[in-house]
Amino acid sequence: MLQDVALGVTTTITQADIPVLRAEGRLGEYAVVYRAYRQQQGGGFGDQSKHPFAWGVLVYVDTQLARVYSARGLPREWTDLTRLEKWMREQGFWYWWMRNDLEPLSLGSGEDEDEAEDASAADAPPEPLPGDLGHPPAMGETA
């Protein structure tokens, strides 16, 4: 898979290997949650043309990056980050990196463009008043 090569994945493990690797001290402390092209259909997101991406997990085993697979030999995939976070904690991970190289930043929010523009306008800092220096006056400086 080209994405695995680009990310530096060199091996795979099954999720059943995680407790054994952790007990042997071979599993890294951090994992990587990343956006991947879906390889499975399922859940409420079966239409891959509408939902082409899922979340996958990479872990460090003996300093090599490994992709987590299921016992059936398929990459583990999640469409819901809440469920993925629960799974990560059940596996003993308290820290992980997230990366999304596949979607532009504007598509990840799930908001309409009009709503996003309204929200960004509401969050914008107020316009400075005439003569405002943009910071509190320094000692000896008058506003």
Backbone as a ProteinNet text record, in pm:
[ID]
protein_1_A
[PRIMARY]
MLQDVALGVTTTITQADIPVLRAEGRLGEYAVVYRAYRQQQGGGFGDQSKHPFAWGVLVYVDTQLARVYSARGLPREWTDLTRLEKWMREQGFWYWWMRNDLEPLSLGSGEDEDEAEDASAADAPPEPLPGDLGHPPAMGETA
[TERTIARY]
84.6	0	89.7	66.4	151.4	152.1	37.9	31.9	121.5	122.2	208.1	356	393.1	532	565.4	473.9	497.4	509.4	436	440	556.8	622.5	735.3	697.5	579.2	535.6	622.3	680.4	768.7	716.8	614.5	563.2	417.3	355.6	218.8	211	113.4	82	-69.2	-116.6	-260.3	-288.1	-411.8	-443.7	-423.5	-429.6	-404.9	-258.1	-167.5	-25	7.2	-78.5	-48.2	-18.7	-102.9	-71.2	59.6	87.8	211.1	332.5	326.8	437.4	458.3	349.6	360.6	427.6	386.2	444.2	593.2	633.5	774.4	856.7	791.1	861.7	903.9	840.1	876.9	786.2	678.8	581	613.1	613.1	640.4	530.5	564.4	468	360.6	397	305.3	257	139	85.1	55.2	21.9	-16.1	-153.6	-249.4	-381.2	-377.3	-409.9	-396.2	-515.7	-537.7	-646.5	-599.1	-683.7	-647.1	-762.5	-729.8	-834.4	-901.8	-1033.5	-1107.3	-1082.5	-1067	-1052.8	-1169.8	-1252.9	-1366.6	-1493.7	-1603.6	-1733.6	-1796.3	-1875.4	-1941.7	-1988	-2050.1	-2105.3	-2212.7	-2240.8	-2340.6	-2281.1	-2157.1	-2086.3	-2046.3	-2136.3	-2104	-2079.7	-2126.5	-2108.8	-1970.8	-1875.3	-1737.6	-1721.5	-1813.5	-1801.5	-1832.8	-1920.2	-1951.5	-1855.3	-1806.3	-1717.5	-1594.9	-1499.6	-1386.8	-1275.4	-1282.9	-1172.9	-1214.3	-1117.4	-1134.9	-1010.9	-1009.5	-893.1	-823.3	-692.3	-611.6	-514.4	-446.4	-352.5	-218.3	-113.6	24.1	86.6	166.5	237.5	384.6	466.7	609.1	639.5	699.3	742.1	891	970.4	1116.4	1166.7	1113.7	1145.8	1104.2	1030.3	977.6	829.2	781.5	641.7	558.6	455.4	371.2	225	158	14.6	-62.4	-169.2	-249.3	-355.3	-354.8	-450.9	-540.6	-654.3	-743.4	-694.5	-754.7	-719.3	-754	-844.2	-884.7	-789.9	-688.6	-590.5	-625.7	-722.5	-760.4	-716.3	-680.3	-642.4	-757.8	-728.5	-831	-865.3	-994	-1040.2	-1152.3	-1155.2	-1261.2	-1312.6	-1442.6	-1500.6	-1538.5	-1529.3	-1569.5	-1451	-1404.1	-1289	-1319.9	-1444.9	-1480.8	-1459.9	-1503.5	-1482.5	-1333.9	-1262.5	-1118.3	-1045.4	-1081.2	-1017.9	-1042.3	-1162	-1192.7	-1106.2	-1094.1	-1012.7	-866	-815.6	-675.4	-648.8	-738.7	-720.6	-731	-820.3	-830.7	-702.2	-630.2	-503.5	-385.7	-411.1	-305.6	-233.3	-284.1	-222.3	-288.2	-206.1	-257.1	-215	-123.8	-75.8	-70.1	-109.8	-93.4	-93.9	-32.3	-30.5	-144.6	-195.5	-297.8	-246.8	-275	-240	-346.1	-369.8	-468.7	-409.7	-339.9	-275.8	-367.8	-487.5	-572.1	-681.1	-724	-832.8	-782.1	-829	-794.9	-853.8	-792.8	-839.5	-984.6	-1031.4	-1167.8	-1272.9	-1237.1	-1335.5	-1351	-1258.2	-1260.5	-1358.2	-1414.7	-1496.4	-1639.1	-1690.9	-1828.2	-1929	-1884.9	-1975.8	-1994.4	-2106.2	-2126	-2031.7	-1997.5	-1906.5	-1964.5	-2097	-2159.3	-2147.6	-2172.6	-2161.9	-2019.2	-1922.6	-1782.3	-1741.2	-1789.6	-1757.5	-1818.1	-1944.9	-2008.8	-1932.9	-1890.9	-1818.4	-1683.5	-1613.8	-1483	-1497.4	-1604.4	-1625.8	-1657.2	-1733	-1767.6	-1645.8	-1552.1	-1433	-1319.6	-1338	-1231.5	-1211	-1086.7	-1063.1	-1127.4	-1164.7	-1228.4	-1130.9	-1187.3	-1105.4	-1042.9	-915.1	-853.3	-915.1	-922.7	-973.6	-866.9	-908.2	-807.2	-708	-581.6	-476.9	-440.7	-512.9	-483.7	-358.1	-263.1	-138.3	-147.4	-260.6	-277.2	-221.9	-174.2	-123.5	-145.2	-141.4	-156	-40.9	-65.1	42.7	157	278.2	396.6	416.2	501.3	526.8	576.2	511.7	550.3	484.2	412.7	345.5	200.3	145.6	6.3	-76.9	-197.9	-288	-348.5
-117.3	0	124.3	216.4	333.9	423.2	435.6	520	464.1	332.8	271.1	299	292.1	320.6	466.5	556.3	698.2	728.5	655.9	678	606.6	516.2	444.1	316.4	260.8	136.5	22.9	-55.3	-164.2	-301.5	-307.9	-437.1	-423.8	-534.2	-534	-620.5	-590.6	-674.8	-689.2	-787.5	-796.6	-731.4	-693.8	-629.9	-726.2	-855.6	-954.3	-954.8	-905.5	-898.9	-785.8	-686.2	-566.5	-598.9	-676.7	-704.2	-781.6	-874.8	-953.6	-863.4	-780	-688.7	-589.3	-543.5	-450	-519.2	-643.1	-718.3	-745.2	-765.5	-791	-662.4	-546.5	-419.6	-382.4	-440.9	-414.7	-312.1	-271.9	-180	-37.9	52.7	192.6	254.5	363.7	431.1	503.7	557.6	636.6	556.3	590.1	533.5	650	617.7	718.2	679.8	770.9	754	834.7	770.9	841	812.6	904.5	892.4	799.4	702	602.2	583.4	534.4	495.9	369.8	369.4	254.5	131.3	20.3	-107	-199.2	-161.2	-243.3	-161.3	-229.3	-165.5	-213.7	-127.2	-169.9	-51.7	-81.9	23.7	98.5	219.2	301.3	379.3	350.2	426.9	338.1	249.3	151.5	208.6	328.9	389.2	453.4	381.2	431.7	553.9	577.3	697.7	822.4	810.1	923.1	931.7	818.1	812.1	727.3	783	701.9	681.6	748.1	742.2	678.1	623.5	570.2	609.1	576.1	600	467.9	466.7	348.7	378.5	274.5	290.6	230.1	305.1	259.3	258.8	157.4	149.4	121.9	154.3	126.3	-5.4	-99.4	-228	-239.8	-248.3	-254.7	-141.3	-22	101.2	98.5	-4.1	-8.2	24.6	93	131.9	17	-23.4	-136.3	-91.7	-139.1	-112.8	-221.1	-181.1	-275.9	-338.5	-472.2	-551.1	-628.2	-672.4	-758.2	-902.4	-990	-1132.3	-1194.4	-1133	-1183.9	-1140.4	-1062.8	-1021.4	-895.4	-818.8	-692.4	-576.4	-464.1	-348.6	-307.6	-278.5	-226.7	-86.3	-57.1	74	121.1	251	314.6	433.9	455.2	574.2	676.7	638.5	724.4	740.3	862.8	886.2	860.4	872	842.9	695.2	608.7	465	430.4	495	470.5	511.2	626.1	670.7	569.1	517.1	415.1	290	247.2	129.5	154	273.3	305.4	296.1	349.3	343.7	200.8	120.2	-20.3	-96.1	-51.8	-116.3	-63.1	33.6	85.3	207.6	270.5	392.1	513.2	598.8	722	843.2	824	932	879.6	962.9	926.6	1052.7	1040.3	1146.9	1122.4	1228.9	1216	1287.7	1227.7	1293.6	1263	1361.1	1347.6	1409.6	1327.8	1375.1	1366.7	1311.6	1283	1385.9	1458.4	1553.5	1696	1786.7	1928	1972.4	2069.1	2115	2160.3	2218.9	2270.8	2159.9	2037.5	1930.3	1854.4	1868.1	1788.4	1835.7	1957.3	2011	1958.8	1918.9	1872.5	1985.4	2111.6	2225.7	2269.6	2333.5	2395.3	2513.3	2551	2663.5	2791.5	2813.9	2934.6	2938.1	2822.9	2816.4	2840.9	2785.5	2802.4	2948.6	3018.3	3159.2	3241.7	3212.2	3284.5	3263	3140.3	3109.5	3179.5	3181.5	3246.1	3397	3455.8	3599.1	3630.6	3544	3565.7	3550	3464.9	3440.6	3538.4	3621.6	3715.1	3817.6	3861.7	3963.9	4095.2	4178	4305.2	4395.6	4480.6	4576.7	4674.2	4710.9	4806.3	4944.5	5014.2	5150.8	5241.6	5356.1	5448.8	5486	5478.8	5510.5	5395	5283	5165.7	5099.1	5070.5	5009.6	4857.6	4801.7	4657.1	4587.4	4660.7	4601.1	4700.9	4655.2	4749.8	4849.2	4970.7	5068.5	5025.5	5044.7	5014.8	5124.2	5098.6	5196.1	5327.5	5434.4	5563.3	5595.5	5498.1	5518.2	5556.8	5645.6	5683.4	5619	5587.3	5521.7	5619.6
0	0	0	-90	-105.5	17.7	83.1	202	312.8	329.1	430	400.7	275.6	237.3	269	234.8	259.9	408.9	491.9	636.4	704.1	633.4	690.1	763.2	731.9	794.9	741.9	834.5	792.7	830.1	916.2	959	1002	1034.6	1084.5	1210	1292.5	1407.5	1414.3	1487.7	1512.7	1646.9	1667.9	1795.2	1911.7	1887	1992.8	2036.3	1950.9	1985.3	2083.3	2092.8	2171.8	2318.4	2388.8	2529.8	2547	2458.3	2466.4	2443.8	2340.7	2312.2	2425.5	2484.8	2597.6	2716.9	2745.9	2858.7	2836.8	2712.4	2680.5	2672.5	2682.2	2674.4	2533.3	2433.7	2294	2227.6	2294.5	2236.9	2279.3	2183.3	2213.9	2297.4	2363.4	2451	2371.6	2255.1	2173.5	2053.6	2008.1	1884.8	1790.4	1667.7	1568.7	1514.8	1527.6	1467.6	1339.4	1228	1101.1	1009.9	918.7	821.3	711.4	676.2	575.5	477.7	360.7	266.2	318.6	318.2	370.8	285.3	351.9	282.5	312.8	408.4	447.3	439.4	416.2	426.6	555.5	613.9	735.7	815.6	927.6	1011.3	935.8	973.5	905.7	791.1	756.9	655.5	538.4	495.7	393.3	254.8	225.8	94.1	86.3	26.5	22.8	-66.3	-158.7	-239.7	-157.1	-56.2	31.7	149.9	196.4	312.2	277.3	200	152	254.7	369.1	463.8	595.7	664.5	798.8	878.1	1006.1	1090.4	1115.6	1105.8	1134.1	1246.7	1294	1404.9	1367.4	1397.6	1383.4	1522.1	1550.3	1678.9	1651.9	1749.5	1738.8	1808.7	1734.7	1788.8	1759.8	1863.6	1848.5	1759.3	1779.3	1705.6	1559.1	1516	1378.5	1383.2	1279.9	1272.8	1217.1	1292.9	1254.2	1244.5	1142.7	1128.2	1202.6	1270.8	1347.8	1257.6	1256.2	1179.2	1274.6	1224.5	1302.4	1292.8	1371.7	1368.2	1233	1159.1	1026.7	916.3	951.3	851.7	775.4	825.3	761.7	850.3	789.5	872.2	963.7	1089.5	1180.1	1134.8	1125.1	1080.9	1171.5	1194.9	1272.4	1193.5	1199.3	1137.3	1243	1369.2	1480.2	1575.6	1592.2	1679.2	1826.5	1865.9	2004.3	2035.1	1945.7	1965.2	1957.4	1867.5	1855.2	1982.6	2040	2163.8	2275.3	2284.9	2386.1	2363.9	2239.2	2206.8	2242.6	2210.6	2239.8	2390.4	2470.6	2615.8	2667.5	2608.3	2647.9	2617.1	2514.1	2476.3	2556.9	2644	2730.6	2678.3	2571.9	2519.2	2582.6	2640.7	2699.3	2618	2525	2439.2	2296.4	2202.3	2061.6	1976.6	1862.9	1762.9	1667.5	1609.3	1504.8	1381.5	1266.3	1141.1	1037	952.5	847.2	721.6	644.8	522.6	401.1	418.8	303.8	278.6	380.2	364.1	381.4	298	320.8	454.4	517.4	648.1	646	538.3	534.9	533.3	495	488.8	619.5	711.2	832.2	938.1	926.6	1034.2	1032.6	917.8	909.5	906.6	903.6	898.3	753.9	728.8	598	586.9	463.5	445.2	502.8	485.3	538.9	690.5	756.2	901.5	945.4	871.5	906.9	894.5	789.4	772.7	884.9	921.7	1031.2	1160.7	1186.1	1309.5	1311.6	1198.1	1197.4	1213.7	1160	1177.7	1323.4	1389	1529.6	1619.3	1580.4	1661.8	1632.8	1532.3	1495.1	1605.5	1625.4	1728.4	1687.2	1782.9	1748.2	1673.8	1591.3	1517.6	1617	1598.3	1691.5	1676.1	1786	1783.8	1724.9	1668.8	1615.8	1725.8	1694.4	1789.8	1882	1871.9	1955.8	1902.7	1989.1	1948.4	1942.8	1983.7	1978.7	2101	2198.7	2321.6	2434.4	2558.5	2669.7	2668	2712.7	2713.4	2803.6	2755.9	2835.6	2938.7	3032.7	3136.9	3075.5	3110.8	3056.5	2923.5	2863.2	2735.1	2763.9	2686	2705.1	2595.3	2631.1	2535.8	2440
[MASK]
+++++++++++++++++++++++++++++++++++++++++++++++++++++++++++++++++++++++++++++++++++++++++++++++++++++++++++++++++++++++++++++++++++++++++++++++

